[in-house]
Coordinates of C-alpha atoms in Angstrom, one line a residue:
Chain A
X1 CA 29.3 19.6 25.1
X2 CA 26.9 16.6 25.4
X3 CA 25.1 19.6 28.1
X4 CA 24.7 21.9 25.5
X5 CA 23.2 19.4 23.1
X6 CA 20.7 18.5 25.6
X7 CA 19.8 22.2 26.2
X8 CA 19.1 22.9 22.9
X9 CA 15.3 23.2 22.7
X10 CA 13.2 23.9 19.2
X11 CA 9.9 25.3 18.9
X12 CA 7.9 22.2 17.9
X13 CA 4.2 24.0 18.6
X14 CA 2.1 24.6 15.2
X15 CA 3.3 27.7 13.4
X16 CA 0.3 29.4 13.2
X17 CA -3.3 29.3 14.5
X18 CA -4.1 30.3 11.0
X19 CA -2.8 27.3 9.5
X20 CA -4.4 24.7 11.8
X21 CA -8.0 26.7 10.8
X22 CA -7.5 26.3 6.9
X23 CA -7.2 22.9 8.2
X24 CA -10.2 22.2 9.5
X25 CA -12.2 24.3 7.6
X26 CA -10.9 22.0 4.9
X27 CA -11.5 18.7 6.8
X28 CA -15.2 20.4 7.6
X29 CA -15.1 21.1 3.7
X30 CA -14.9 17.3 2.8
X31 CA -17.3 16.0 5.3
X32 CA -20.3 18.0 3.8
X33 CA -19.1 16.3 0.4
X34 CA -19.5 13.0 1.5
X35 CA -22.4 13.6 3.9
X36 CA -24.4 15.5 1.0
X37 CA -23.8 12.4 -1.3
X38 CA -24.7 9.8 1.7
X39 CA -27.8 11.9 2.6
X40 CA -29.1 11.4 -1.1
X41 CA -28.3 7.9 -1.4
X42 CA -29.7 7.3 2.5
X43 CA -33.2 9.7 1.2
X44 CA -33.7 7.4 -1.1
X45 CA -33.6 4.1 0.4
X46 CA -35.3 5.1 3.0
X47 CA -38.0 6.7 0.8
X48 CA -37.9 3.6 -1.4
X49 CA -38.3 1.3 1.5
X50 CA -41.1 2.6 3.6
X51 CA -43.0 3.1 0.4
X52 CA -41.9 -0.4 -1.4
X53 CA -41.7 -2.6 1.7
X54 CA -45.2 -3.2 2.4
X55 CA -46.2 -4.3 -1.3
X56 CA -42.8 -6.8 -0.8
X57 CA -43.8 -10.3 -0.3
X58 CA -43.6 -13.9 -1.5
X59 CA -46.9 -13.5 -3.5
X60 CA -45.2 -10.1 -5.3
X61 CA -42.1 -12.5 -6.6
X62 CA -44.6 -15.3 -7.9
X63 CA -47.3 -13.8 -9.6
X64 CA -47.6 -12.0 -13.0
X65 CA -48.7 -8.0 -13.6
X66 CA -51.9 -7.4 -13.7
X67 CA -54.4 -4.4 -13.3
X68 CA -54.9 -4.7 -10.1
X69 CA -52.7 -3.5 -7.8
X70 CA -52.9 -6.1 -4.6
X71 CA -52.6 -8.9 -7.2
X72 CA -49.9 -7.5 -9.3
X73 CA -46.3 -9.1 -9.1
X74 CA -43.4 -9.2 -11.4
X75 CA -42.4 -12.8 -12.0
X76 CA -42.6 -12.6 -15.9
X77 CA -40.2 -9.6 -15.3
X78 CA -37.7 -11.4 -12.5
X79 CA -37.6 -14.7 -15.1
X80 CA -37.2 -12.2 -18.4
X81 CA -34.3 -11.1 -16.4
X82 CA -32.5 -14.6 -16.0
X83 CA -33.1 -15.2 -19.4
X84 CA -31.4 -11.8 -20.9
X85 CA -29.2 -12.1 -18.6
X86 CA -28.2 -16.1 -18.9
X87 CA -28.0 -15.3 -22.9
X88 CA -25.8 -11.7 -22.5
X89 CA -23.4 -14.1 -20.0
X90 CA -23.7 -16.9 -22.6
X91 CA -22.0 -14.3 -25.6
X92 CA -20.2 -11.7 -23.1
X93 CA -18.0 -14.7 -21.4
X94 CA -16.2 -16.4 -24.8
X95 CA -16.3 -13.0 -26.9
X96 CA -15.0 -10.8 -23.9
X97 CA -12.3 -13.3 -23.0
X98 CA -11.5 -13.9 -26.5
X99 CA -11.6 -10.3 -27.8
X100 CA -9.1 -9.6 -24.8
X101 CA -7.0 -12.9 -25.1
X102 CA -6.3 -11.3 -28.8
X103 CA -5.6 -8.1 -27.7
X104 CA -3.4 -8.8 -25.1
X105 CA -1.6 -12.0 -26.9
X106 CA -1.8 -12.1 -30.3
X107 CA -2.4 -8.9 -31.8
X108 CA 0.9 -7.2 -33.2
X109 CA 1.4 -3.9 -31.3
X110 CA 0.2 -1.7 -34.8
X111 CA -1.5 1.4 -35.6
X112 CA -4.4 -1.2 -36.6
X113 CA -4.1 -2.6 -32.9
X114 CA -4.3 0.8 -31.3
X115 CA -7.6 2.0 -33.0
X116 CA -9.4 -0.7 -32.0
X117 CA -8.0 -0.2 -28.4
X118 CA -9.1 3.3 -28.3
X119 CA -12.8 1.8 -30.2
X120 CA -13.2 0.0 -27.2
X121 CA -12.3 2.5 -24.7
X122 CA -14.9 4.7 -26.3
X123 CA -17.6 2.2 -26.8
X124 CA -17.4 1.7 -23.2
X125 CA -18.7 5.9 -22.7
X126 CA -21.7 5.6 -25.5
X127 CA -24.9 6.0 -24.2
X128 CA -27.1 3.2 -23.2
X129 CA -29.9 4.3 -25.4
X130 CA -27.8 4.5 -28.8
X131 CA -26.8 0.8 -28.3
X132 CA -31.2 0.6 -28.0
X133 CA -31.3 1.8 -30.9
X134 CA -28.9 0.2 -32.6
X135 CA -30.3 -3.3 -31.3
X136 CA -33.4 -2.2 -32.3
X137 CA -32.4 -1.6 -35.9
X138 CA -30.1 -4.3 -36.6
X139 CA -31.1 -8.0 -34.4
X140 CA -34.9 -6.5 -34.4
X141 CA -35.2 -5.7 -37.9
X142 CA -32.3 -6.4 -40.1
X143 CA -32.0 -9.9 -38.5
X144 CA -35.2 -10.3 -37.6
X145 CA -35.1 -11.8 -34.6
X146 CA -37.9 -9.6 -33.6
X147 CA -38.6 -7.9 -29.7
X148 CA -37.4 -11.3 -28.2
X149 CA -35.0 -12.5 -25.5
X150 CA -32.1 -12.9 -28.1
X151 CA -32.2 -10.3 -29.5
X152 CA -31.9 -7.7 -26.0
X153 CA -29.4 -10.5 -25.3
X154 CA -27.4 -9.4 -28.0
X155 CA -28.0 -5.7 -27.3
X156 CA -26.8 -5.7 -23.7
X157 CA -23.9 -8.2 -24.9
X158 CA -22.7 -5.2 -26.7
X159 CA -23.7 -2.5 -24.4
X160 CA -21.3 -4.1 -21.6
X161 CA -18.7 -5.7 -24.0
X162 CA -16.1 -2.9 -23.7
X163 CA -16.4 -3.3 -19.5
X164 CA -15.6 -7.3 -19.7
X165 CA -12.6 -6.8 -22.6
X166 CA -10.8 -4.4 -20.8
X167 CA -11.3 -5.9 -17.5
X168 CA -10.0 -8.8 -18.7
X169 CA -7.3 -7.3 -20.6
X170 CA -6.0 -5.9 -16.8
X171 CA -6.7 -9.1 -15.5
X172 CA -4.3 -10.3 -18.4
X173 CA -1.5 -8.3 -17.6
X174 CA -1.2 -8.8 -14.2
X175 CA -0.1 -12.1 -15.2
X176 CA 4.0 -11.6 -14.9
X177 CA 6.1 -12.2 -17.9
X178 CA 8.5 -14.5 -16.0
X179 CA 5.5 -17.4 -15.5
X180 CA 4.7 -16.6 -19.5
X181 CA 8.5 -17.0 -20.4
X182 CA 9.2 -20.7 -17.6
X183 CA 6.4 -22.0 -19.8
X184 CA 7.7 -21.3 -23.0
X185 CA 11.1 -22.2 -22.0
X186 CA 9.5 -25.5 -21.0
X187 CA 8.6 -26.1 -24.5
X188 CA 4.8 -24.6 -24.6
X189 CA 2.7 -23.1 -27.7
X190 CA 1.2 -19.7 -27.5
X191 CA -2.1 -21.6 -27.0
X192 CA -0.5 -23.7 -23.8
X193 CA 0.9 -20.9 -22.5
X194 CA -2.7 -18.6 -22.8
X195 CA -4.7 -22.1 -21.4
X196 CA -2.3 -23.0 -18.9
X197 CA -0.5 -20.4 -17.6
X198 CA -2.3 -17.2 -18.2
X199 CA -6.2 -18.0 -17.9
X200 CA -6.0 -19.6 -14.6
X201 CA -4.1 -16.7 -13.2
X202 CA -6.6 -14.2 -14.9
X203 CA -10.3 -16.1 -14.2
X204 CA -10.9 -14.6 -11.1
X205 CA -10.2 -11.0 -12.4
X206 CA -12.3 -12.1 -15.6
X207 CA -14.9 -13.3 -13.3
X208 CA -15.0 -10.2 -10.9
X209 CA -15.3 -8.4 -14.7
X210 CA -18.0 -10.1 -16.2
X211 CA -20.2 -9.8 -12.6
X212 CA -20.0 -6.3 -12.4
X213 CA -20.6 -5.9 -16.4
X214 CA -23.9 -8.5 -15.8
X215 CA -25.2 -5.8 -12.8
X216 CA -24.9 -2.8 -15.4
X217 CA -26.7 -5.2 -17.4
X218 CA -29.5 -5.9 -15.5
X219 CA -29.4 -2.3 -14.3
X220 CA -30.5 -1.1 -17.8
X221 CA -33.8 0.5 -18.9
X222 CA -33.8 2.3 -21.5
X223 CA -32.1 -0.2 -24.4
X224 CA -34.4 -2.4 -22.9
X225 CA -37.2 -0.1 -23.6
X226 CA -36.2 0.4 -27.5
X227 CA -35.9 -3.5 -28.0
X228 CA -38.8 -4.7 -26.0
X229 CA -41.4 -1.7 -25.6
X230 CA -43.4 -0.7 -22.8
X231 CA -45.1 -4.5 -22.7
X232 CA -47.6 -6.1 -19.9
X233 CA -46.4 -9.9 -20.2
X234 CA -47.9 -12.4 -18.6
X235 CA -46.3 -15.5 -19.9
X236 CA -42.3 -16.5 -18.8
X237 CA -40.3 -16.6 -22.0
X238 CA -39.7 -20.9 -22.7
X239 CA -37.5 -20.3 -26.0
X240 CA -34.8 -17.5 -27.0
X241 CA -36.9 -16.2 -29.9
X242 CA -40.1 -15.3 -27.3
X243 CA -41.0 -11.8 -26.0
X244 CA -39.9 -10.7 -22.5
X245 CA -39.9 -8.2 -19.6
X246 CA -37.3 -7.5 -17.8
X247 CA -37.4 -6.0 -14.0
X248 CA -36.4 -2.0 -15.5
X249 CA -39.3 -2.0 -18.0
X250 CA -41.5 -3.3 -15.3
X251 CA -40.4 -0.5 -12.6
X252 CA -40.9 2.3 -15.3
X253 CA -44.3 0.6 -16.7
X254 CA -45.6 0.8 -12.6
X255 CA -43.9 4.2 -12.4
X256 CA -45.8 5.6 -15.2
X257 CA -49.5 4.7 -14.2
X258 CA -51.3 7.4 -12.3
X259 CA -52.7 5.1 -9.5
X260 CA -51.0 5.2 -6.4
X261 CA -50.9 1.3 -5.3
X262 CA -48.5 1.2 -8.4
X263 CA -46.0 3.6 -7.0
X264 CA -45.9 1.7 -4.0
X265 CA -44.9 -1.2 -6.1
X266 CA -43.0 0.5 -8.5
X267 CA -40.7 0.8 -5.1
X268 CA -41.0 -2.9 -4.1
X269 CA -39.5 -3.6 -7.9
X270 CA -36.6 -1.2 -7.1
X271 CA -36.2 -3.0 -3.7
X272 CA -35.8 -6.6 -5.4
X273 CA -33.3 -5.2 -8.6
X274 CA -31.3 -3.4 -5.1
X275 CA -30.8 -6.5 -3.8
X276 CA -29.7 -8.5 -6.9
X277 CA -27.3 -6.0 -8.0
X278 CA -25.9 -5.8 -4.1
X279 CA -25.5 -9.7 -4.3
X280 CA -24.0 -9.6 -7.5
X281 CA -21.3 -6.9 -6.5
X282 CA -20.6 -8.4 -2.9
X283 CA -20.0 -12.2 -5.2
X284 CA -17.4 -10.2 -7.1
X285 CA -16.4 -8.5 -4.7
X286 CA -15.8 -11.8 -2.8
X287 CA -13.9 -13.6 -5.7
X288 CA -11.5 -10.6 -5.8
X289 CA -10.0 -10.3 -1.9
X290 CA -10.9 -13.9 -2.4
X291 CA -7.9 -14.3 -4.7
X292 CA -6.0 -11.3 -3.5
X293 CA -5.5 -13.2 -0.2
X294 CA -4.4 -16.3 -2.0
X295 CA -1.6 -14.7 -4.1
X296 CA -0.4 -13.4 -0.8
X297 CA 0.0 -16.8 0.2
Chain B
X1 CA 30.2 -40.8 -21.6
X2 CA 32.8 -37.4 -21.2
X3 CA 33.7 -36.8 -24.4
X4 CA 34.9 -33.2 -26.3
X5 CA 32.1 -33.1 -28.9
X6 CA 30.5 -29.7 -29.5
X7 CA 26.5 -30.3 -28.9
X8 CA 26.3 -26.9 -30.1
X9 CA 27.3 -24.5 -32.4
X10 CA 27.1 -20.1 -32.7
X11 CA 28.1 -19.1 -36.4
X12 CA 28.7 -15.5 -37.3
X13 CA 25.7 -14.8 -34.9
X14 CA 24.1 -10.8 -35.0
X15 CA 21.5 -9.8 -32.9
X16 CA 19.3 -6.4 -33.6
X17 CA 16.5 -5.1 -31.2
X18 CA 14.9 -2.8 -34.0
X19 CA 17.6 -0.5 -35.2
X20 CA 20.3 -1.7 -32.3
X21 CA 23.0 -4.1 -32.5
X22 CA 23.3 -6.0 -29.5
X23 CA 25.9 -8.7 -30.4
X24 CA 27.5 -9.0 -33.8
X25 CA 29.5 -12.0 -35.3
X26 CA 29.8 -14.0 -32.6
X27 CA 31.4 -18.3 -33.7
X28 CA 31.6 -20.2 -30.4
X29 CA 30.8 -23.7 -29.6
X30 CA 29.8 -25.9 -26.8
X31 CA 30.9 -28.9 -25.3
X32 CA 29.1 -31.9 -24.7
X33 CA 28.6 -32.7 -20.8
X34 CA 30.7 -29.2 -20.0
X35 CA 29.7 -26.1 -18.3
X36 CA 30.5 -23.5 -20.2
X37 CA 30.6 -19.8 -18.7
X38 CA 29.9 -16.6 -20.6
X39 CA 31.0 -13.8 -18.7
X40 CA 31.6 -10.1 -19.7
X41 CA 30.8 -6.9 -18.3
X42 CA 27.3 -5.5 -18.0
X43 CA 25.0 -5.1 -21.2
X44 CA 27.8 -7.0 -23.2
X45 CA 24.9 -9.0 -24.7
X46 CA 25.6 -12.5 -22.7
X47 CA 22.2 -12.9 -21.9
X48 CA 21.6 -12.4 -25.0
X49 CA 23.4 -14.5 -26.8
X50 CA 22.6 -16.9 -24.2
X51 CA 18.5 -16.8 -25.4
X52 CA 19.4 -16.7 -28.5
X53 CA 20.9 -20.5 -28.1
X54 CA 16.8 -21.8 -27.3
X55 CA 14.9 -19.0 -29.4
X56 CA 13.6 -17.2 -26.1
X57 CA 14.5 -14.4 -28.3
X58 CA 11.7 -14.9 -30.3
X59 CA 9.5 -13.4 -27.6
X60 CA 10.6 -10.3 -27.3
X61 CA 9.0 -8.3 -30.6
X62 CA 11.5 -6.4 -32.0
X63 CA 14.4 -9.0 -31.6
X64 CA 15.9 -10.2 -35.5
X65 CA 18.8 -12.8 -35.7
X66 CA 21.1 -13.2 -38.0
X67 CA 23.5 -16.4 -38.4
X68 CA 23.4 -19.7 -37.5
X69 CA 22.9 -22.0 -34.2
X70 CA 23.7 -25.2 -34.8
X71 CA 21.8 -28.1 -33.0
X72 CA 21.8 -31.6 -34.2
X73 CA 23.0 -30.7 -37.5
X74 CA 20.1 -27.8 -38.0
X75 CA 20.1 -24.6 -37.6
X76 CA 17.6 -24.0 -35.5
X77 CA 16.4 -20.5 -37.0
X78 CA 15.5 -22.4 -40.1
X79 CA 12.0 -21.7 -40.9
X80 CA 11.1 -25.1 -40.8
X81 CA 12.2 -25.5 -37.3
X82 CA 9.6 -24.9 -33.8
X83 CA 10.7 -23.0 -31.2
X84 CA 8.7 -25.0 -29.0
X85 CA 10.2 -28.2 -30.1
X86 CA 13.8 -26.4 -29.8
X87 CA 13.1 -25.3 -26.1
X88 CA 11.9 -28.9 -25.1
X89 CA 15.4 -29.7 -26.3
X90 CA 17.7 -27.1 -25.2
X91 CA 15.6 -25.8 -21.8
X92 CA 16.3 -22.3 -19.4
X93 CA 16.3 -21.3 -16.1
X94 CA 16.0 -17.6 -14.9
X95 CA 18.1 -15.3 -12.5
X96 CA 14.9 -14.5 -10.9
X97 CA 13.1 -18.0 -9.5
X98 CA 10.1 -17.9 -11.3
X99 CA 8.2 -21.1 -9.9
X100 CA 4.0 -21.0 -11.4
X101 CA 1.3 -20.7 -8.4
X102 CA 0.7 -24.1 -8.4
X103 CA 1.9 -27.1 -6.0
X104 CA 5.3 -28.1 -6.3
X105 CA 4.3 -31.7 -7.7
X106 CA 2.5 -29.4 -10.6
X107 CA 5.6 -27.0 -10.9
X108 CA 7.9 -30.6 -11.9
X109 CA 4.9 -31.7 -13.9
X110 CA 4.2 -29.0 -16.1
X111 CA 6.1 -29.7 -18.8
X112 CA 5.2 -32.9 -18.8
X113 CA 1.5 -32.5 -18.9
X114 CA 2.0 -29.6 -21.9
X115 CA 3.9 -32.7 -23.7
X116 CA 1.8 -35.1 -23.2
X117 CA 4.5 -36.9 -21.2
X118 CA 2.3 -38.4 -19.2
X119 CA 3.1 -41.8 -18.3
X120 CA 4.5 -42.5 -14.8
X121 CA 4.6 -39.1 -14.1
X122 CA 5.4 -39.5 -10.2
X123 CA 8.3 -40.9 -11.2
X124 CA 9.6 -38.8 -13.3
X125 CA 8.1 -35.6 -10.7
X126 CA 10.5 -37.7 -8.1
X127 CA 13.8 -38.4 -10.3
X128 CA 13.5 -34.8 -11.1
X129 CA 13.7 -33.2 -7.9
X130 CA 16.0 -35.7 -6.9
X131 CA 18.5 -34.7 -9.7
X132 CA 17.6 -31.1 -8.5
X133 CA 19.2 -31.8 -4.9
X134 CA 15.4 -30.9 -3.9
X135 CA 13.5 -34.3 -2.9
X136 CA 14.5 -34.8 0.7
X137 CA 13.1 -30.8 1.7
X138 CA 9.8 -31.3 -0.2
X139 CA 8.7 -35.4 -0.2
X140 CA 6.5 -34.7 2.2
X141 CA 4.6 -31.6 1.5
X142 CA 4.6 -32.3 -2.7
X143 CA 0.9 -30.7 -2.5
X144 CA 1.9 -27.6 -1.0
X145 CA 2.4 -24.3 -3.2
X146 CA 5.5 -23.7 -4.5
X147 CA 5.3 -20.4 -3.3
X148 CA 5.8 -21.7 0.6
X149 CA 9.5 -22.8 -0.3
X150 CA 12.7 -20.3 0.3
X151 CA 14.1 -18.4 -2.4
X152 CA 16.8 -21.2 -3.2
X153 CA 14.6 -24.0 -3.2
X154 CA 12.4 -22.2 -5.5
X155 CA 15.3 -22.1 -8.2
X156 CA 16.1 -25.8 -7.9
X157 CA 12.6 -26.6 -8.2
X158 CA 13.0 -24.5 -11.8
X159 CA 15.4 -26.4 -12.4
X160 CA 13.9 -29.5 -11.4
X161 CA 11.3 -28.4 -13.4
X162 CA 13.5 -28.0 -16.1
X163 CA 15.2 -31.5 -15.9
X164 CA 11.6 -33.2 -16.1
X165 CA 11.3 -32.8 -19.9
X166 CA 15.1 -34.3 -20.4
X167 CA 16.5 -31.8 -22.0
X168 CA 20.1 -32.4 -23.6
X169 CA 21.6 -28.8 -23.0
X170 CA 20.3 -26.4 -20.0
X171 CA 20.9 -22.5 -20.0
X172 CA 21.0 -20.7 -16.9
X173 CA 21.0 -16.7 -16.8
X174 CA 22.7 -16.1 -13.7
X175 CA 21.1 -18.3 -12.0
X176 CA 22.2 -17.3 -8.0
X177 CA 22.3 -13.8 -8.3
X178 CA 18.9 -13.9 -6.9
X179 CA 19.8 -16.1 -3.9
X180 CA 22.3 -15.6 -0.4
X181 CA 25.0 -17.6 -0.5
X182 CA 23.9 -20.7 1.0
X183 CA 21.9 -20.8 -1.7
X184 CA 24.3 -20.3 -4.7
X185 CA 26.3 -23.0 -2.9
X186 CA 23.6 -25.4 -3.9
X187 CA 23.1 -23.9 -7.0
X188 CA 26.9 -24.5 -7.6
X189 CA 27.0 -27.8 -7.0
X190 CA 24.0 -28.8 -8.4
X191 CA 25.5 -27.8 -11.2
X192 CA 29.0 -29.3 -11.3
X193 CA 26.6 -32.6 -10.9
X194 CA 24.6 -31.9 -13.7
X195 CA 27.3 -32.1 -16.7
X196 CA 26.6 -36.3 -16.1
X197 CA 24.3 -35.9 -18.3
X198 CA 23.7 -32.6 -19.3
X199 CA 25.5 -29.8 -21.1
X200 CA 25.5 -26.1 -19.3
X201 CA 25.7 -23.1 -20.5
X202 CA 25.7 -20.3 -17.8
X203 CA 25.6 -16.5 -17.4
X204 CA 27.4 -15.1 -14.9
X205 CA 28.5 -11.7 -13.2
X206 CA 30.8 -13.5 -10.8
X207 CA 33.9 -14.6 -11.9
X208 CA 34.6 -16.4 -8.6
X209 CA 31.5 -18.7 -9.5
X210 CA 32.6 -19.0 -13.1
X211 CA 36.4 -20.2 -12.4
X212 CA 34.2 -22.5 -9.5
X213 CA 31.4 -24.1 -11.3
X214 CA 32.8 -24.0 -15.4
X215 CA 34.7 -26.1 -17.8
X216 CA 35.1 -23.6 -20.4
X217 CA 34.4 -19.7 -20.4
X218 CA 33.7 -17.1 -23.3
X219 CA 34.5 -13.2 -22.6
X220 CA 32.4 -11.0 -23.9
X221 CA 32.9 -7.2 -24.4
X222 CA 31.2 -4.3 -25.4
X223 CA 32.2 -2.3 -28.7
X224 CA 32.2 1.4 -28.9
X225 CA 28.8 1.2 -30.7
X226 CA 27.5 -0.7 -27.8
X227 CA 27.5 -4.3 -29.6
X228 CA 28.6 -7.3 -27.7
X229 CA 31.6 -9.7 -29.5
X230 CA 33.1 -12.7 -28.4
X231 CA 36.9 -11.5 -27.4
X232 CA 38.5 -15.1 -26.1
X233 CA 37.3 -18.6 -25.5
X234 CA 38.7 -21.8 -24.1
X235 CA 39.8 -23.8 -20.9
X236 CA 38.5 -21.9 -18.0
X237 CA 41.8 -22.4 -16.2
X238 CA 43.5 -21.4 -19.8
X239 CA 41.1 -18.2 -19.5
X240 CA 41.6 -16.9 -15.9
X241 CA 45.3 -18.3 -15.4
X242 CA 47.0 -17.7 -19.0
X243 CA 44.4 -15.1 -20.9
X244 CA 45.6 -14.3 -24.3
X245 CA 44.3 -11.2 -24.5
X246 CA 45.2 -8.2 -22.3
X247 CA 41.5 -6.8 -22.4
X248 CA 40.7 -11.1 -20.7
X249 CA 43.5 -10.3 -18.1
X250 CA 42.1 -6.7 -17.0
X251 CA 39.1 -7.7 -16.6
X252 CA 39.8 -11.0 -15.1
X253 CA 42.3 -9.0 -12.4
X254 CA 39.2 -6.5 -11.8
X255 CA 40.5 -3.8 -13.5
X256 CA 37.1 -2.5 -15.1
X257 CA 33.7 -4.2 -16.0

């Protein structure tokens, strides 16, 4: 009996040489996807590099535009950057957080409460030039705050809004019910529980947010554009309420002169917002295994 | 200190999650410095009557009351009354140990930081994982996350975490079904050392733990529209040795539930 058993013998080749072809073909199939989409992305770094890196040095950081191309550099649009940016991080961080905390917390599960969830969710696809626009017509005009630091502050606040709330609304949720209910049990307020419990399980998920919503942020032209026109600064901004560059503006005003010296800087200015937005992504992509390694723990 | 006062009273208690009755009319009381079991086949609505005794029900959105709960001579659904202020009296521990990611000191402290109990802290940290049977595994590594300790260990540190804001009356929703049985030993006889100076009121599933650990036990069924009701309390020894009702004694002898 046990002989038999032994004896037995199945046919454990591949069915068919058809089907191991589909296979590959398919396998061949996906790797001109991804090659076709590295290929761009490669092109153009390497395009932007060998055209940008010989206009990149200390000298292009520190000084301002100017007509002449070996003397022009793109400090007033680096430090217009760090101000938009410090003022959108300034309003994105307690709104965002707030708007989400209220959401997630507070808000009674309603029809009210479900149009503005699908608000956001929508606000979040608009595109980047209507929120221009919109800056442009209310903090420029209505408010008066004119083309100044504050007020494309404000614009970009709202442009990347919708990314920090529902971030931080997942970043909310992952919190489990069972820490939420020890504390309450324990004799907490909502408020103790959202300060105590919640928020410090949710920052770094808030954090890794608000990082990747401030490199969209710095990403953008064309609100930019709207709010602070085509301009050729050469003063920093020193107050909120003072006009301002910002590094997109001055890659598209470079891009758009006919001289050549100002393509090849057009490309160092694309090398330097690169590397800021790589840094930013690696920091929150950092924070995030970061604390993914910790909960493990 | 033993003494046969009822710290706290159920009146004519309904519970409704939107449109469904979970328990209806349920009078029971508990005694002071007892351990009083509710036990009851599944979904018979002991767990919830049990957060209904601390307004934990108040959490979940759908969840109305109706009736009274008596606690020092309030009911403690009148509008006046906190919920936070009720829990800090009448405190909970879960079936599943759910210690915060913080250090084990911080796990005791908690609720006494949120209460601004903040004077000699340590000592009270210490007394209450002492009372908690949990000082001697953890004195030395205080700083360490909570997280690092074994399943049972993490539900004496809830309770010790519990105990730190001296609370008269503890609940406890089956509080060792999440642990082996070394474990619920602990549990067990952490608890029977707990009445001192603290009332219990338990949840349980097994009735070999509730004739171990409890003073008294309430049997809960389930009607035929799925509501939970009180069918006998008293003595535990009265319940499981001399039931007076036949529906006690067949589920006592394991003959459904």
């Amino acid at each position: 009996m046990t002989d038999e058993n032994f004896n037995k013998q199945y046919d454990l080749a591949p069915h068919s040489r058809g089907r191991r072809t589909k296979s590959v073909i398919f396998y061949l199939l996906l790797l001109t996807a991804i090659g076709v989409s590295f290929t761009g992305l490669l092109s153009l770094i390497i395009e932007i590099g060998r055209e940008g890196l010989p206009w990149l040095s200390w000298h292009f950081l520190t000084e301002f535009p100017s007509r002449f191309t070996e003397k022009a550099g793109m400090k007033s649009a680096i430090m217009g950057t760090v101000w938009v940016i410090s003022f959108t991080a300034l309003i994105i961080i307690p709104v965002g957080i707030g708007a989400a905390f209220y959401l997630e917390e507070y808000a009674k599960k309603n029809l009210l409460s479900k149009i503005i969830e699908i608000n956001i969710s929508n606000l979040a696809g608009v595109p980047s030039i209507v929120y221009g626009l919109l800056g442009l017509s209310v903090f420029v005009y209505y408010m008066g705050l004119g083309r100044s630091v504050l007020a494309g502050a404000l614009t970009l606040s709202l442009l990347v809004l919708p990314i920090v709330i529902v971030v931080s609304r997942e970043a909310i949720r992952t919190v489990p019910e069972s820490h939420k209910q020890a504390a309450y049990a324990l004799g907490a307020n909502r408020f103790q529980v959202v300060y105590k419990v919640i928020l410090p399980q949710a920052i770094p998920g808030i954090m890794t947010g608000t990082i990747l919503a401030l490199s969209r942020a710095i990403g953008e032209a064309a609100p930019m554009i709207a709010i602070s026109a085509l301009v050729y600064l050469t003063f920093v901004p020193t107050n909120p309420l003072d006009r301002f560059s910002v590094m997109p503006i001055q890659i598209f005003n470079w891009i758009s002169r006919p001289q050549d010296g100002f393509r090849g800087l057009a490309a160092a200015g694309i090398i330097v917002l690169l590397i800021t937005l790589l840094a930013m992504n690696a920091l929150a992509i950092y924070i995030r295994n970061r604390t993914q390694i910790r909960s493990e723990e | 200190m033993p003494n046969n006062e009822a710290v706290l009273s159920v009146r004519d208690l309904s519970v409704y999650y939107g449109e469904f009755r979970a328990i209806k009319n349920i009078s029971l009381s508990f005694q002071a410095n007892k351990v009083t079991a509710l036990i009851g086949p599944s979904g018979c609505g002991k767990s919830t009557l049990l957060r209904c005794l601390n307004r934990m029900n108040d959490l979940i959105p759908q969840a109305k009351v109706e009736g009274e709960v008596v606690y020092s001579q309030q009911d403690i659904y009148d509008p006046l009354v906190d919920p936070a202020q009720v829990r800090l009296h009448i405190g909970m521990v879960f079936q599943k140990p759910n210690p915060f990611p913080k250090s084990i000191f911080d796990n005791v402290a908690f609720g006494l930081k949120i209460n601004g109990l903040t004077e000699n802290i340590e000592d009270s940290v210490e007394k209450s994982l002492r009372s908690a049977a949990l000082w001697d595994e953890v004195k030395d590594r205080l700083n360490e996350s909570a997280m690092t300790l074994s399943g049972g260990q993490q539900q004496r540190l809830c309770i010790a975490r519990t105990l730190a804001v001296e609370p008269e009356i503890i609940l406890m929703d089956e509080p060792a079904s999440a642990l082996d049985p070394i474990g619920t030993l602990a549990i067990e006889s952490l608890m029977r050392d707990l009445t001192e100076r603290y009332t219990i009121v338990v949840v349980t599933h097994n009735m070999q733990q509730a004739a171990r650990v409890s003073d008294e036990t309430a049997f809960l069924m389930m009607d035929e529209d799925r509501a939970g009701y009180l069918v006998e309390s008293g003595k535990t020894d009265n319940i499981f040795q001399n039931p007076q009702d036949e529906r006690t004694e067949a589920y006592i002898t394991g003959r459904f539930g």
